[in-house]
Short mmCIF file of C-alpha atoms in Angstrom, two decimals:
data_model
loop_
_atom_site.label_atom_id
_atom_site.label_comp_id
_atom_site.label_asym_id
_atom_site.label_seq_id
_atom_site.Cartn_x
_atom_site.Cartn_y
_atom_site.Cartn_z
CA ASP A 1 -4.28 -5.73 16.77
CA GLN A 2 -1.67 -5.72 14.03
CA GLN A 3 -2.24 -8.52 11.55
CA VAL A 4 1.00 -7.79 9.67
CA LYS A 5 4.12 -6.99 11.66
CA GLN A 6 7.52 -5.76 10.66
CA ASN A 7 9.41 -5.87 13.92
CA SER A 8 12.57 -4.11 12.74
CA PRO A 9 11.95 -0.38 12.21
CA SER A 10 15.36 0.01 10.58
CA LEU A 11 18.16 -1.98 8.99
CA SER A 12 21.60 -0.87 7.87
CA VAL A 13 23.76 -2.92 5.47
CA GLN A 14 26.90 -2.40 3.47
CA GLU A 15 26.74 -2.02 -0.30
CA GLY A 16 27.16 -5.37 -2.04
CA ARG A 17 25.98 -7.41 0.95
CA ILE A 18 22.61 -9.08 1.43
CA SER A 19 19.65 -7.24 2.93
CA ILE A 20 17.04 -9.39 4.67
CA LEU A 21 13.75 -7.78 5.64
CA ASN A 22 11.29 -9.77 7.72
CA CYS A 23 7.54 -9.80 8.10
CA ASP A 24 5.19 -11.82 10.30
CA TYR A 25 1.43 -12.19 9.99
CA THR A 26 -1.30 -13.57 12.20
CA ASN A 27 -4.27 -14.08 9.86
CA SER A 28 -4.18 -17.56 8.33
CA MET A 29 -6.69 -16.41 5.68
CA PHE A 30 -4.03 -14.28 3.97
CA ASP A 31 -3.16 -15.86 0.65
CA TYR A 32 -1.28 -13.18 -1.25
CA PHE A 33 1.71 -11.22 -0.02
CA LEU A 34 3.46 -8.22 -1.53
CA TRP A 35 6.50 -6.06 -0.88
CA TYR A 36 6.55 -2.37 -1.68
CA LYS A 37 9.34 0.20 -1.57
CA LYS A 38 8.51 3.75 -0.58
CA TYR A 39 10.26 7.10 -0.57
CA PRO A 40 8.93 9.98 1.58
CA ALA A 41 5.94 11.83 0.13
CA GLU A 42 5.62 9.32 -2.73
CA GLY A 43 3.37 6.37 -3.34
CA PRO A 44 4.61 2.83 -2.67
CA THR A 45 6.28 1.10 -5.61
CA PHE A 46 5.50 -2.57 -6.13
CA LEU A 47 8.56 -4.81 -5.89
CA ILE A 48 7.58 -8.46 -5.75
CA SER A 49 4.74 -10.70 -4.61
CA ILE A 50 4.11 -14.30 -3.65
CA SER A 51 1.01 -16.45 -3.57
CA SER A 52 0.42 -18.78 -0.64
CA ILE A 53 0.74 -21.80 -2.92
CA LYS A 54 4.45 -21.01 -3.37
CA ASP A 55 7.31 -20.74 -0.93
CA LYS A 56 9.71 -18.69 -3.06
CA ASN A 57 9.57 -16.12 -5.81
CA GLU A 58 12.51 -14.42 -7.51
CA ASP A 59 12.80 -11.30 -9.62
CA GLY A 60 16.31 -10.14 -10.37
CA ARG A 61 18.03 -9.08 -7.15
CA PHE A 62 14.83 -9.57 -5.13
CA THR A 63 13.65 -12.88 -3.66
CA VAL A 64 10.70 -13.39 -1.36
CA PHE A 65 10.41 -16.46 0.85
CA LEU A 66 7.17 -17.59 2.48
CA ASN A 67 6.97 -19.94 5.45
CA LYS A 68 3.26 -20.60 5.95
CA SER A 69 3.63 -22.76 9.02
CA ALA A 70 5.54 -19.99 10.78
CA LYS A 71 3.37 -17.25 9.21
CA HIS A 72 6.57 -15.52 8.18
CA LEU A 73 7.92 -14.01 4.99
CA SER A 74 11.17 -12.36 4.14
CA LEU A 75 12.56 -10.23 1.34
CA HIS A 76 16.17 -10.78 0.30
CA ILE A 77 18.01 -8.17 -1.74
CA VAL A 78 21.29 -9.35 -3.24
CA PRO A 79 23.51 -7.47 -3.81
CA SER A 80 22.29 -4.39 -1.97
CA GLN A 81 22.84 -1.03 -3.64
CA PRO A 82 22.70 2.52 -2.23
CA GLY A 83 19.64 3.17 -4.42
CA ASP A 84 17.80 0.49 -2.44
CA SER A 85 17.72 2.83 0.57
CA ALA A 86 14.02 3.41 1.29
CA VAL A 87 11.22 2.20 3.54
CA TYR A 88 10.01 -1.30 2.69
CA PHE A 89 6.44 -2.36 3.43
CA CYS A 90 5.10 -5.86 3.62
CA ALA A 91 1.40 -6.24 2.73
CA ALA A 92 -1.10 -9.07 2.68
CA SER A 93 -4.56 -9.76 1.33
CA SER A 94 -7.11 -12.55 1.49
CA ALA A 95 -9.46 -14.02 -1.11
CA GLY A 96 -12.62 -11.96 -1.32
CA SER A 97 -10.86 -8.91 0.10
CA GLN A 98 -8.12 -8.48 -2.47
CA GLY A 99 -8.76 -4.76 -2.66
CA ASN A 100 -7.95 -4.44 1.01
CA LEU A 101 -4.22 -4.67 1.59
CA ILE A 102 -3.11 -4.93 5.21
CA PHE A 103 0.26 -3.25 5.63
CA GLY A 104 3.03 -3.60 8.15
CA LYS A 105 4.57 -0.48 9.68
CA GLY A 106 7.60 -0.66 7.40
CA THR A 107 11.35 -1.15 7.74
CA LYS A 108 13.73 1.65 6.80
CA LEU A 109 16.66 0.19 4.88
CA SER A 110 19.91 2.13 4.62
CA VAL A 111 22.55 0.80 2.26
CA LYS A 112 25.94 2.38 2.92
CA PRO A 113 28.55 2.74 0.17
CA LYS B 1 1.23 2.45 -19.96
CA ALA B 2 0.74 5.52 -17.86
CA GLY B 3 0.71 4.91 -14.12
CA VAL B 4 -1.87 5.84 -11.54
CA THR B 5 -2.39 9.59 -11.33
CA GLN B 6 -3.81 11.57 -8.45
CA THR B 7 -4.92 15.18 -8.29
CA PRO B 8 -4.28 17.47 -6.65
CA ARG B 9 -0.89 16.58 -5.21
CA TYR B 10 -1.20 19.02 -2.30
CA LEU B 11 -4.16 20.55 -0.50
CA ILE B 12 -4.56 22.85 2.45
CA LYS B 13 -7.98 23.10 4.06
CA THR B 14 -9.42 24.33 7.34
CA ARG B 15 -11.46 22.41 9.88
CA GLY B 16 -15.08 21.93 8.91
CA GLN B 17 -14.48 22.18 5.18
CA GLN B 18 -14.86 19.32 2.77
CA VAL B 19 -12.45 18.03 0.14
CA THR B 20 -12.58 15.87 -2.99
CA LEU B 21 -9.58 13.92 -4.23
CA SER B 22 -9.34 12.33 -7.66
CA CYS B 23 -7.65 9.18 -8.92
CA SER B 24 -7.18 7.91 -12.48
CA PRO B 25 -6.22 4.22 -12.61
CA ILE B 26 -3.92 2.43 -15.02
CA SER B 27 -5.69 1.80 -18.30
CA GLY B 28 -7.60 -1.49 -18.13
CA HIS B 29 -7.69 -1.61 -14.34
CA ARG B 30 -11.18 -1.82 -12.91
CA SER B 31 -10.47 -1.73 -9.19
CA VAL B 32 -9.46 1.37 -7.25
CA SER B 33 -8.58 1.27 -3.56
CA TRP B 34 -7.93 4.22 -1.28
CA TYR B 35 -5.55 4.34 1.69
CA GLN B 36 -4.63 6.88 4.34
CA GLN B 37 -1.05 7.14 5.55
CA THR B 38 -0.21 8.88 8.82
CA PRO B 39 2.97 8.68 10.93
CA GLY B 40 1.11 7.09 13.83
CA GLN B 41 -1.19 4.62 12.08
CA GLY B 42 0.77 3.75 8.96
CA LEU B 43 -1.07 2.78 5.80
CA GLN B 44 -4.75 2.09 6.42
CA PHE B 45 -7.37 0.90 3.97
CA LEU B 46 -10.32 3.20 3.38
CA PHE B 47 -12.39 1.49 0.68
CA GLU B 48 -12.28 -0.26 -2.66
CA TYR B 49 -14.41 0.31 -5.74
CA PHE B 50 -14.90 -2.15 -8.56
CA SER B 51 -17.21 -1.61 -11.53
CA GLU B 52 -18.68 1.52 -9.92
CA THR B 53 -19.62 -0.39 -6.72
CA GLN B 54 -18.00 -0.28 -3.32
CA ARG B 55 -16.67 -3.80 -2.82
CA ASN B 56 -14.77 -3.45 0.46
CA LYS B 57 -14.73 -0.89 3.24
CA GLY B 58 -12.30 -0.17 6.06
CA ASN B 59 -12.96 1.18 9.54
CA PHE B 60 -13.32 4.88 8.85
CA PRO B 61 -16.24 7.15 9.77
CA GLY B 62 -18.98 8.00 7.31
CA ARG B 63 -17.35 11.38 6.66
CA PHE B 64 -15.12 9.46 4.28
CA SER B 65 -16.89 8.46 1.10
CA GLY B 66 -16.04 7.64 -2.46
CA ARG B 67 -17.37 6.78 -5.85
CA GLN B 68 -16.22 5.32 -9.11
CA PHE B 69 -17.21 6.32 -12.61
CA SER B 70 -17.83 4.17 -15.66
CA ASN B 71 -14.28 4.87 -16.91
CA SER B 72 -12.94 3.49 -13.58
CA ARG B 73 -11.77 6.91 -12.39
CA SER B 74 -12.51 7.37 -8.71
CA GLU B 75 -13.05 10.23 -6.32
CA MET B 76 -12.80 10.32 -2.56
CA ASN B 77 -14.62 12.88 -0.46
CA VAL B 78 -14.01 13.86 3.14
CA SER B 79 -16.62 16.07 4.76
CA THR B 80 -16.38 18.16 7.93
CA LEU B 81 -12.61 17.97 8.01
CA GLU B 82 -10.82 17.44 11.32
CA LEU B 83 -7.20 18.14 12.21
CA GLY B 84 -6.60 14.39 12.41
CA ASP B 85 -7.50 14.00 8.74
CA SER B 86 -4.15 15.51 7.78
CA ALA B 87 -2.42 12.70 5.95
CA LEU B 88 -1.10 11.37 2.68
CA TYR B 89 -4.02 9.86 0.74
CA LEU B 90 -3.04 7.17 -1.69
CA CYS B 91 -5.03 5.42 -4.34
CA ALA B 92 -4.08 2.16 -5.97
CA SER B 93 -5.46 0.41 -9.01
CA SER B 94 -5.54 -3.23 -10.01
CA LEU B 95 -7.24 -5.51 -12.52
CA GLY B 96 -9.72 -6.41 -9.81
CA GLY B 97 -10.06 -10.10 -10.53
CA ARG B 98 -10.47 -12.74 -7.85
CA GLY B 99 -7.23 -14.21 -6.59
CA ALA B 100 -3.76 -12.70 -6.61
CA ASP B 101 -4.28 -9.12 -7.68
CA THR B 102 -1.41 -6.64 -7.49
CA GLN B 103 -2.15 -3.05 -6.62
CA TYR B 104 -0.16 -0.20 -8.14
CA PHE B 105 -0.09 3.08 -6.29
CA GLY B 106 -0.28 6.68 -7.35
CA PRO B 107 1.95 9.42 -5.94
CA GLY B 108 -0.62 10.47 -3.33
CA THR B 109 -2.35 13.66 -2.28
CA ARG B 110 -0.92 15.42 0.76
CA LEU B 111 -3.83 16.93 2.72
CA THR B 112 -3.14 19.43 5.48
CA VAL B 113 -6.03 20.50 7.70
CA LEU B 114 -5.47 23.71 9.66
#
């Protein structure tokens, strides 16, 4: 049973527009959420995270929103750039199991010039 | 700071053999976690080591084992290799404290079992 779900396998957006990647989770014990960007045959690169005590975190063009009641988080990229094209993974952890990240299956983002 | 390094980057083995993968964490990080990535299962947690002790373990058979040294470097061993063990093996390091703890990943080791 998937505890972290990314229901959109792919997303295509135009350069300069907003990219919104979504993630749902089922385990209410999760208290820390992260987004990673990954290219084929490389390790994931950390982008941004959010603790469950917050509902928003910003870092440059990247903003993560957390809706605990809906068990939903989203990553907004504004403006999108062709270099953002990659697979994006949502991950979650819970207190006491921080070393164990539960990953979604990923969303492939394509940003077209 | 140097990032997480993994060696070797590529490995080809045959069924029944064993393999050892190595991971050097970011300086100052005390936790090392290992993950397996396959096209069908995605990224799955193998185990985590902190201060030379296994702190968390995923749902993998006992053929998968690991250890951590006093300098926080970690090794992962897979014995009696099976075709299904072909995957990208990733290690990640973090400070290891309780609470929000961000993991940083290495480039991975691509293991092919023939």
